[in-house]
Amino acid sequence: MSLSIRPASECRYDIASLGEIMLRMDPGEGRIRTTRQFRVWEGGGEYNVARGLRRAFGLRAVAVTALADNEVGRLVEDCMLTGGVDTSFISWVPYDGIGREVRNGLNFTERGFGVRGAVGVSDRGNTAISQIKPGQVDWDHLFGELGVRWLHTGGIFAALSESTAEVVIEAVTAAKKHGTVVSYDLNYRPSLWKTIGGQAKAQEVNKAIAPLIDVMIGNEEDFTASLGFEVQGTGDNLDNLEIDSFKAMITEAGRTYENFQVIGTTLRTVHTASDNDWGAIAWSRDEGFAEATHREHLEILDRVGGGDSFASGLIYGLLEGEPIQTAVEYGAAHGALAMTTPGDTTMVTKAEVLKLAGGGSARVDR
């Protein structure tokens, strides 16, 4: 493996995430438009990866983010503390009383069931983290004095504002200066880009960031919409997932960006909201391609966070120095298990991931 990972003994943290953390409002089996109660979770495309590495795999995690200093922000912090993620790098922004200048993001998401797909409604305008600017975080302190083995960030955070994209480049540049491996999940969300230039803007931003990334992660839509790569032989809805076509796309991505050392992509065919085919492939510049166990008709309880859990499983394998085949199996197994529980973040154990990745069944353990 050509990734050069800092020894754990030299670093305070194994993983740092950079991104927005929102409060998810979950109506459970009901619908947003008719519910009278919500269950709350914390979640964010970048943060979920760090939390998964902390809770499922026992690694040391820190989240770099910003929150408005009010009761909602403190609730998000409390959820983070429950997840074991270090909150030392939260930037607390004074609250103006009504959210005119700064606020915390809310993410209303229903899980879907059967023919009714999942639905998400984000309420995240003017959030504290969307207003972060270069120069506000002491990256040399984090990556140099404290030490971080791995930084994970992604396309959701980069899409929040012009300045967040600039902060991604600042953070990634500092991380690489100090020998920290950097992963990036493209995580294309049309709703984030539609009023600021759509796919064209997404590609402009992500193509500027891509040359700085060691491990690039995404699904089929992410690579198409965010980086402009084409997956041959798929329909407009990307519902005919041919492995050879994805391998050709990944090969082209690795040729275009010689800095990519590993590329990971999830493969999902949606039959219904609660019945998905699920798999993953990964490519290493040293080892070539590896394909995870393909799970047809996987039963889904809550699909949100499945891709983030894939990323954390893959990263765990890479941090442990495992072959790419083992790492992608960890990722696919962790993603599959995470989608059997509610909320954005993992509720599974390393033992469960290793069991499923090794071919274990769902027979009762007692």
mmCIF file of N, CA, C and O in Angstrom, residues 264-345:
data_model
loop_
_atom_site.group_PDB
_atom_site.id
_atom_site.type_symbol
_atom_site.label_atom_id
_atom_site.label_comp_id
_atom_site.label_asym_id
_atom_site.label_seq_id
_atom_site.Cartn_x
_atom_site.Cartn_y
_atom_site.Cartn_z
ATOM 1 N N GLY A 264 -12.642 4.343 -3.636
ATOM 2 C CA GLY A 264 -13.692 3.438 -3.179
ATOM 3 C C GLY A 264 -15.044 3.917 -3.647
ATOM 4 O O GLY A 264 -15.336 5.119 -3.574
ATOM 5 N N THR A 265 -15.871 3.005 -4.115
ATOM 6 C CA THR A 265 -17.212 3.394 -4.564
ATOM 7 C C THR A 265 -18.229 2.346 -4.152
ATOM 8 O O THR A 265 -17.963 1.138 -4.226
ATOM 9 N N THR A 266 -19.361 2.808 -3.682
ATOM 10 C CA THR A 266 -20.451 1.897 -3.327
ATOM 11 C C THR A 266 -21.323 1.647 -4.546
ATOM 12 O O THR A 266 -21.439 2.493 -5.433
ATOM 13 N N LEU A 267 -21.940 0.481 -4.567
ATOM 14 C CA LEU A 267 -22.840 0.092 -5.641
ATOM 15 C C LEU A 267 -24.192 -0.230 -5.032
ATOM 16 O O LEU A 267 -24.303 -1.123 -4.187
ATOM 17 N N ARG A 268 -25.204 0.497 -5.455
ATOM 18 C CA ARG A 268 -26.529 0.290 -4.879
ATOM 19 C C ARG A 268 -27.563 0.257 -5.996
ATOM 20 O O ARG A 268 -27.643 1.181 -6.809
ATOM 21 N N THR A 269 -28.368 -0.793 -6.013
ATOM 22 C CA THR A 269 -29.538 -0.853 -6.874
ATOM 23 C C THR A 269 -30.766 -0.835 -5.976
ATOM 24 O O THR A 269 -30.912 -1.692 -5.090
ATOM 25 N N VAL A 270 -31.632 0.151 -6.166
ATOM 26 C CA VAL A 270 -32.793 0.330 -5.298
ATOM 27 C C VAL A 270 -33.995 -0.364 -5.931
ATOM 28 O O VAL A 270 -34.513 0.081 -6.955
ATOM 29 N N HIS A 271 -34.434 -1.464 -5.337
ATOM 30 C CA HIS A 271 -35.680 -2.115 -5.756
ATOM 31 C C HIS A 271 -36.866 -1.424 -5.091
ATOM 32 O O HIS A 271 -37.836 -1.051 -5.742
ATOM 33 N N THR A 272 -36.764 -1.258 -3.776
ATOM 34 C CA THR A 272 -37.695 -0.429 -3.012
ATOM 35 C C THR A 272 -36.869 0.258 -1.932
ATOM 36 O O THR A 272 -35.682 -0.026 -1.769
ATOM 37 N N ALA A 273 -37.506 1.135 -1.166
ATOM 38 C CA ALA A 273 -36.784 1.819 -0.097
ATOM 39 C C ALA A 273 -36.225 0.844 0.925
ATOM 40 O O ALA A 273 -35.202 1.119 1.563
ATOM 41 N N SER A 274 -36.860 -0.301 1.081
ATOM 42 C CA SER A 274 -36.432 -1.273 2.073
ATOM 43 C C SER A 274 -35.828 -2.530 1.458
ATOM 44 O O SER A 274 -35.608 -3.525 2.153
ATOM 45 N N ASP A 275 -35.519 -2.497 0.176
ATOM 46 C CA ASP A 275 -34.929 -3.639 -0.532
ATOM 47 C C ASP A 275 -33.924 -3.107 -1.551
ATOM 48 O O ASP A 275 -34.301 -2.619 -2.613
ATOM 49 N N ASN A 276 -32.656 -3.177 -1.189
ATOM 50 C CA ASN A 276 -31.575 -2.696 -2.055
ATOM 51 C C ASN A 276 -30.561 -3.797 -2.297
ATOM 52 O O ASN A 276 -30.282 -4.603 -1.396
ATOM 53 N N ASP A 277 -30.006 -3.843 -3.498
ATOM 54 C CA ASP A 277 -28.769 -4.589 -3.710
ATOM 55 C C ASP A 277 -27.627 -3.678 -3.287
ATOM 56 O O ASP A 277 -27.609 -2.491 -3.627
ATOM 57 N N TRP A 278 -26.646 -4.233 -2.584
ATOM 58 C CA TRP A 278 -25.606 -3.406 -1.983
ATOM 59 C C TRP A 278 -24.244 -4.069 -2.171
ATOM 60 O O TRP A 278 -24.073 -5.260 -1.922
ATOM 61 N N GLY A 279 -23.294 -3.283 -2.600
ATOM 62 C CA GLY A 279 -21.942 -3.784 -2.749
ATOM 63 C C GLY A 279 -20.964 -2.636 -2.857
ATOM 64 O O GLY A 279 -21.329 -1.461 -2.709
ATOM 65 N N ALA A 280 -19.717 -2.951 -3.138
ATOM 66 C CA ALA A 280 -18.692 -1.918 -3.247
ATOM 67 C C ALA A 280 -17.492 -2.476 -3.990
ATOM 68 O O ALA A 280 -17.234 -3.687 -3.968
ATOM 69 N N ILE A 281 -16.785 -1.576 -4.637
ATOM 70 C CA ILE A 281 -15.496 -1.922 -5.216
ATOM 71 C C ILE A 281 -14.491 -0.866 -4.796
ATOM 72 O O ILE A 281 -14.851 0.272 -4.490
ATOM 73 N N ALA A 282 -13.238 -1.272 -4.753
ATOM 74 C CA ALA A 282 -12.163 -0.349 -4.414
ATOM 75 C C ALA A 282 -10.974 -0.637 -5.308
ATOM 76 O O ALA A 282 -10.814 -1.754 -5.820
ATOM 77 N N TRP A 283 -10.181 0.379 -5.475
ATOM 78 C CA TRP A 283 -8.966 0.288 -6.291
ATOM 79 C C TRP A 283 -7.818 0.890 -5.525
ATOM 80 O O TRP A 283 -7.949 1.947 -4.908
ATOM 81 N N SER A 284 -6.708 0.193 -5.521
ATOM 82 C CA SER A 284 -5.477 0.690 -4.938
ATOM 83 C C SER A 284 -4.431 0.794 -6.031
ATOM 84 O O SER A 284 -4.311 -0.109 -6.875
ATOM 85 N N ARG A 285 -3.664 1.862 -6.001
ATOM 86 C CA ARG A 285 -2.629 2.032 -7.021
ATOM 87 C C ARG A 285 -1.607 0.898 -6.949
ATOM 88 O O ARG A 285 -1.018 0.514 -7.955
ATOM 89 N N ASP A 286 -1.398 0.340 -5.769
ATOM 90 C CA ASP A 286 -0.443 -0.758 -5.607
ATOM 91 C C ASP A 286 -1.053 -2.124 -5.903
ATOM 92 O O ASP A 286 -0.387 -3.004 -6.457
ATOM 93 N N GLU A 287 -2.321 -2.310 -5.508
ATOM 94 C CA GLU A 287 -2.907 -3.654 -5.527
ATOM 95 C C GLU A 287 -3.980 -3.865 -6.586
ATOM 96 O O GLU A 287 -4.453 -4.992 -6.768
ATOM 97 N N GLY A 288 -4.415 -2.814 -7.251
ATOM 98 C CA GLY A 288 -5.448 -2.961 -8.254
ATOM 99 C C GLY A 288 -6.831 -3.029 -7.635
ATOM 100 O O GLY A 288 -7.097 -2.431 -6.587
ATOM 101 N N PHE A 289 -7.738 -3.769 -8.286
ATOM 102 C CA PHE A 289 -9.145 -3.778 -7.896
ATOM 103 C C PHE A 289 -9.471 -4.849 -6.859
ATOM 104 O O PHE A 289 -8.861 -5.923 -6.841
ATOM 105 N N ALA A 290 -10.455 -4.538 -6.033
ATOM 106 C CA ALA A 290 -11.028 -5.500 -5.097
ATOM 107 C C ALA A 290 -12.521 -5.270 -5.061
ATOM 108 O O ALA A 290 -12.987 -4.123 -5.064
ATOM 109 N N GLU A 291 -13.282 -6.333 -5.038
ATOM 110 C CA GLU A 291 -14.740 -6.251 -5.021
ATOM 111 C C GLU A 291 -15.269 -6.897 -3.752
ATOM 112 O O GLU A 291 -14.914 -8.034 -3.429
ATOM 113 N N ALA A 292 -16.097 -6.153 -3.015
ATOM 114 C CA ALA A 292 -16.680 -6.687 -1.786
ATOM 115 C C ALA A 292 -17.791 -7.683 -2.105
ATOM 116 O O ALA A 292 -18.325 -7.717 -3.227
ATOM 117 N N THR A 293 -18.135 -8.474 -1.128
ATOM 118 C CA THR A 293 -19.277 -9.380 -1.248
ATOM 119 C C THR A 293 -20.514 -8.594 -1.664
ATOM 120 O O THR A 293 -20.847 -7.576 -1.045
ATOM 121 N N HIS A 294 -21.161 -9.048 -2.730
ATOM 122 C CA HIS A 294 -22.363 -8.347 -3.202
ATOM 123 C C HIS A 294 -23.576 -8.933 -2.495
ATOM 124 O O HIS A 294 -23.801 -10.150 -2.519
ATOM 125 N N ARG A 295 -24.348 -8.076 -1.861
ATOM 126 C CA ARG A 295 -25.506 -8.516 -1.081
ATOM 127 C C ARG A 295 -26.776 -8.111 -1.809
ATOM 128 O O ARG A 295 -27.164 -6.943 -1.790
ATOM 129 N N GLU A 296 -27.407 -9.075 -2.433
ATOM 130 C CA GLU A 296 -28.641 -8.800 -3.162
ATOM 131 C C GLU A 296 -29.825 -8.768 -2.200
ATOM 132 O O GLU A 296 -29.885 -9.533 -1.238
ATOM 133 N N HIS A 297 -30.741 -7.857 -2.473
ATOM 134 C CA HIS A 297 -31.973 -7.718 -1.704
ATOM 135 C C HIS A 297 -31.692 -7.562 -0.204
ATOM 136 O O HIS A 297 -32.317 -8.211 0.638
ATOM 137 N N LEU A 298 -30.738 -6.675 0.101
ATOM 138 C CA LEU A 298 -30.446 -6.351 1.487
ATOM 139 C C LEU A 298 -31.635 -5.605 2.078
ATOM 140 O O LEU A 298 -32.150 -4.661 1.480
ATOM 141 N N GLU A 299 -32.069 -6.025 3.244
ATOM 142 C CA GLU A 299 -33.199 -5.363 3.899
ATOM 143 C C GLU A 299 -32.716 -4.098 4.612
ATOM 144 O O GLU A 299 -31.788 -4.150 5.409
ATOM 145 N N ILE A 300 -33.364 -2.984 4.324
ATOM 146 C CA ILE A 300 -32.947 -1.671 4.808
ATOM 147 C C ILE A 300 -33.972 -1.136 5.804
ATOM 148 O O ILE A 300 -35.169 -1.108 5.516
ATOM 149 N N LEU A 301 -33.496 -0.680 6.956
ATOM 150 C CA LEU A 301 -34.365 0.040 7.879
ATOM 151 C C LEU A 301 -34.246 1.547 7.655
ATOM 152 O O LEU A 301 -35.245 2.250 7.546
ATOM 153 N N ASP A 302 -33.002 2.048 7.568
ATOM 154 C CA ASP A 302 -32.748 3.483 7.408
ATOM 155 C C ASP A 302 -31.466 3.620 6.587
ATOM 156 O O ASP A 302 -30.374 3.366 7.083
ATOM 157 N N ARG A 303 -31.596 4.028 5.341
ATOM 158 C CA ARG A 303 -30.445 4.042 4.447
ATOM 159 C C ARG A 303 -29.488 5.197 4.700
ATOM 160 O O ARG A 303 -28.349 5.159 4.242
ATOM 161 N N VAL A 304 -29.941 6.215 5.423
ATOM 162 C CA VAL A 304 -29.105 7.399 5.632
ATOM 163 C C VAL A 304 -27.851 7.023 6.419
ATOM 164 O O VAL A 304 -27.926 6.399 7.473
ATOM 165 N N GLY A 305 -26.705 7.405 5.898
ATOM 166 C CA GLY A 305 -25.441 7.121 6.559
ATOM 167 C C GLY A 305 -24.780 5.829 6.115
ATOM 168 O O GLY A 305 -23.674 5.521 6.573
ATOM 169 N N GLY A 306 -25.420 5.086 5.205
ATOM 170 C CA GLY A 306 -24.822 3.842 4.737
ATOM 171 C C GLY A 306 -23.497 4.069 4.025
ATOM 172 O O GLY A 306 -22.523 3.334 4.236
ATOM 173 N N GLY A 307 -23.456 5.089 3.185
ATOM 174 C CA GLY A 307 -22.223 5.401 2.477
ATOM 175 C C GLY A 307 -21.139 5.905 3.410
ATOM 176 O O GLY A 307 -19.950 5.601 3.219
ATOM 177 N N ASP A 308 -21.519 6.675 4.432
ATOM 178 C CA ASP A 308 -20.545 7.156 5.405
ATOM 179 C C ASP A 308 -19.960 5.993 6.207
ATOM 180 O O ASP A 308 -18.764 5.984 6.527
ATOM 181 N N SER A 309 -20.797 5.011 6.530
ATOM 182 C CA SER A 309 -20.307 3.849 7.260
ATOM 183 C C SER A 309 -19.419 2.985 6.374
ATOM 184 O O SER A 309 -18.466 2.369 6.858
ATOM 185 N N PHE A 310 -19.715 2.932 5.071
ATOM 186 C CA PHE A 310 -18.792 2.280 4.153
ATOM 187 C C PHE A 310 -17.429 2.956 4.229
ATOM 188 O O PHE A 310 -16.384 2.299 4.328
ATOM 189 N N ALA A 311 -17.427 4.290 4.200
ATOM 190 C CA ALA A 311 -16.164 5.024 4.233
ATOM 191 C C ALA A 311 -15.386 4.741 5.506
ATOM 192 O O ALA A 311 -14.166 4.530 5.469
ATOM 193 N N SER A 312 -16.066 4.714 6.651
ATOM 194 C CA SER A 312 -15.341 4.486 7.905
ATOM 195 C C SER A 312 -14.788 3.070 7.980
ATOM 196 O O SER A 312 -13.674 2.853 8.486
ATOM 197 N N GLY A 313 -15.522 2.084 7.465
ATOM 198 C CA GLY A 313 -14.998 0.726 7.440
ATOM 199 C C GLY A 313 -13.791 0.587 6.526
ATOM 200 O O GLY A 313 -12.800 -0.074 6.864
ATOM 201 N N LEU A 314 -13.878 1.217 5.351
ATOM 202 C CA LEU A 314 -12.755 1.204 4.415
ATOM 203 C C LEU A 314 -11.533 1.869 5.041
ATOM 204 O O LEU A 314 -10.413 1.327 4.982
ATOM 205 N N ILE A 315 -11.731 3.028 5.660
ATOM 206 C CA ILE A 315 -10.618 3.754 6.276
ATOM 207 C C ILE A 315 -10.012 2.948 7.415
ATOM 208 O O ILE A 315 -8.781 2.900 7.581
ATOM 209 N N TYR A 316 -10.856 2.285 8.207
ATOM 210 C CA TYR A 316 -10.324 1.451 9.289
ATOM 211 C C TYR A 316 -9.381 0.388 8.738
ATOM 212 O O TYR A 316 -8.274 0.192 9.260
ATOM 213 N N GLY A 317 -9.801 -0.270 7.682
ATOM 214 C CA GLY A 317 -8.943 -1.283 7.090
ATOM 215 C C GLY A 317 -7.628 -0.709 6.605
ATOM 216 O O GLY A 317 -6.556 -1.300 6.805
ATOM 217 N N LEU A 318 -7.679 0.466 5.987
ATOM 218 C CA LEU A 318 -6.460 1.093 5.478
ATOM 219 C C LEU A 318 -5.555 1.549 6.622
ATOM 220 O O LEU A 318 -4.328 1.403 6.547
ATOM 221 N N LEU A 319 -6.139 2.093 7.679
ATOM 222 C CA LEU A 319 -5.344 2.494 8.838
ATOM 223 C C LEU A 319 -4.657 1.295 9.493
ATOM 224 O O LEU A 319 -3.556 1.419 10.043
ATOM 225 N N GLU A 320 -5.313 0.151 9.435
ATOM 226 C CA GLU A 320 -4.752 -1.060 10.020
ATOM 227 C C GLU A 320 -3.735 -1.726 9.109
ATOM 228 O O GLU A 320 -3.136 -2.750 9.473
ATOM 229 N N GLY A 321 -3.548 -1.171 7.902
ATOM 230 C CA GLY A 321 -2.586 -1.756 6.975
ATOM 231 C C GLY A 321 -3.065 -3.017 6.292
ATOM 232 O O GLY A 321 -2.260 -3.811 5.782
ATOM 233 N N GLU A 322 -4.387 -3.211 6.255
ATOM 234 C CA GLU A 322 -4.951 -4.410 5.630
ATOM 235 C C GLU A 322 -4.890 -4.302 4.106
ATOM 236 O O GLU A 322 -4.867 -3.196 3.550
ATOM 237 N N PRO A 323 -4.900 -5.433 3.403
ATOM 238 C CA PRO A 323 -4.994 -5.396 1.938
ATOM 239 C C PRO A 323 -6.279 -4.714 1.501
ATOM 240 O O PRO A 323 -7.271 -4.666 2.251
ATOM 241 N N ILE A 324 -6.304 -4.208 0.278
ATOM 242 C CA ILE A 324 -7.471 -3.488 -0.210
ATOM 243 C C ILE A 324 -8.709 -4.378 -0.224
ATOM 244 O O ILE A 324 -9.825 -3.905 0.021
ATOM 245 N N GLN A 325 -8.552 -5.672 -0.452
ATOM 246 C CA GLN A 325 -9.699 -6.580 -0.434
ATOM 247 C C GLN A 325 -10.346 -6.616 0.948
ATOM 248 O O GLN A 325 -11.564 -6.563 1.093
ATOM 249 N N THR A 326 -9.530 -6.690 1.978
ATOM 250 C CA THR A 326 -10.056 -6.704 3.348
ATOM 251 C C THR A 326 -10.707 -5.373 3.687
ATOM 252 O O THR A 326 -11.789 -5.322 4.282
ATOM 253 N N ALA A 327 -10.058 -4.274 3.306
ATOM 254 C CA ALA A 327 -10.591 -2.944 3.629
ATOM 255 C C ALA A 327 -11.954 -2.719 2.989
ATOM 256 O O ALA A 327 -12.877 -2.183 3.630
ATOM 257 N N VAL A 328 -12.128 -3.121 1.730
ATOM 258 C CA VAL A 328 -13.417 -2.896 1.067
ATOM 259 C C VAL A 328 -14.486 -3.815 1.647
ATOM 260 O O VAL A 328 -15.666 -3.447 1.726
ATOM 261 N N GLU A 329 -14.101 -5.006 2.108
ATOM 262 C CA GLU A 329 -15.070 -5.882 2.784
ATOM 263 C C GLU A 329 -15.528 -5.252 4.098
ATOM 264 O O GLU A 329 -16.720 -5.293 4.432
ATOM 265 N N TYR A 330 -14.592 -4.670 4.849
ATOM 266 C CA TYR A 330 -14.970 -3.974 6.078
ATOM 267 C C TYR A 330 -15.944 -2.844 5.772
ATOM 268 O O TYR A 330 -16.942 -2.650 6.477
ATOM 269 N N GLY A 331 -15.656 -2.083 4.725
ATOM 270 C CA GLY A 331 -16.518 -0.963 4.383
ATOM 271 C C GLY A 331 -17.914 -1.393 4.005
ATOM 272 O O GLY A 331 -18.910 -0.849 4.503
ATOM 273 N N ALA A 332 -18.013 -2.387 3.120
ATOM 274 C CA ALA A 332 -19.331 -2.847 2.666
ATOM 275 C C ALA A 332 -20.120 -3.469 3.807
ATOM 276 O O ALA A 332 -21.341 -3.264 3.927
ATOM 277 N N ALA A 333 -19.441 -4.225 4.665
ATOM 278 C CA ALA A 333 -20.134 -4.858 5.791
ATOM 279 C C ALA A 333 -20.621 -3.811 6.787
ATOM 280 O O ALA A 333 -21.754 -3.890 7.285
ATOM 281 N N HIS A 334 -19.779 -2.828 7.070
ATOM 282 C CA HIS A 334 -20.192 -1.792 8.017
ATOM 283 C C HIS A 334 -21.363 -0.989 7.474
ATOM 284 O O HIS A 334 -22.319 -0.676 8.198
ATOM 285 N N GLY A 335 -21.327 -0.647 6.177
ATOM 286 C CA GLY A 335 -22.447 0.066 5.580
ATOM 287 C C GLY A 335 -23.731 -0.734 5.632
ATOM 288 O O GLY A 335 -24.805 -0.201 5.946
ATOM 289 N N ALA A 336 -23.637 -2.031 5.336
ATOM 290 C CA ALA A 336 -24.826 -2.885 5.364
ATOM 291 C C ALA A 336 -25.426 -2.950 6.766
ATOM 292 O O ALA A 336 -26.648 -2.852 6.943
ATOM 293 N N LEU A 337 -24.582 -3.108 7.766
ATOM 294 C CA LEU A 337 -25.068 -3.193 9.141
ATOM 295 C C LEU A 337 -25.648 -1.869 9.620
ATOM 296 O O LEU A 337 -26.667 -1.839 10.314
ATOM 297 N N ALA A 338 -25.006 -0.762 9.249
ATOM 298 C CA ALA A 338 -25.480 0.551 9.698
ATOM 299 C C ALA A 338 -26.879 0.849 9.177
ATOM 300 O O ALA A 338 -27.645 1.571 9.821
ATOM 301 N N MET A 339 -27.226 0.307 8.013
ATOM 302 C CA MET A 339 -28.548 0.566 7.440
ATOM 303 C C MET A 339 -29.634 -0.303 8.056
ATOM 304 O O MET A 339 -30.798 -0.217 7.670
ATOM 305 N N THR A 340 -29.276 -1.136 9.044
ATOM 306 C CA THR A 340 -30.283 -1.927 9.756
ATOM 307 C C THR A 340 -30.761 -1.232 11.019
ATOM 308 O O THR A 340 -31.635 -1.753 11.720
ATOM 309 N N THR A 341 -30.202 -0.063 11.335
ATOM 310 C CA THR A 341 -30.577 0.669 12.536
ATOM 311 C C THR A 341 -30.964 2.100 12.169
ATOM 312 O O THR A 341 -30.559 2.610 11.125
ATOM 313 N N PRO A 342 -31.749 2.769 13.015
ATOM 314 C CA PRO A 342 -32.164 4.142 12.703
ATOM 315 C C PRO A 342 -31.037 5.134 12.939
ATOM 316 O O PRO A 342 -30.053 4.845 13.622
ATOM 317 N N GLY A 343 -31.188 6.323 12.374
ATOM 318 C CA GLY A 343 -30.220 7.385 12.578
ATOM 319 C C GLY A 343 -29.110 7.359 11.550
ATOM 320 O O GLY A 343 -28.913 6.394 10.820
ATOM 321 N N ASP A 344 -28.356 8.472 11.502
ATOM 322 C CA ASP A 344 -27.284 8.622 10.528
ATOM 323 C C ASP A 344 -26.044 7.828 10.893
ATOM 324 O O ASP A 344 -25.241 7.498 10.016
ATOM 325 N N THR A 345 -25.837 7.566 12.178
ATOM 326 C CA THR A 345 -24.555 7.041 12.641
ATOM 327 C C THR A 345 -24.675 5.582 13.068
ATOM 328 O O THR A 345 -25.745 5.069 13.342
#
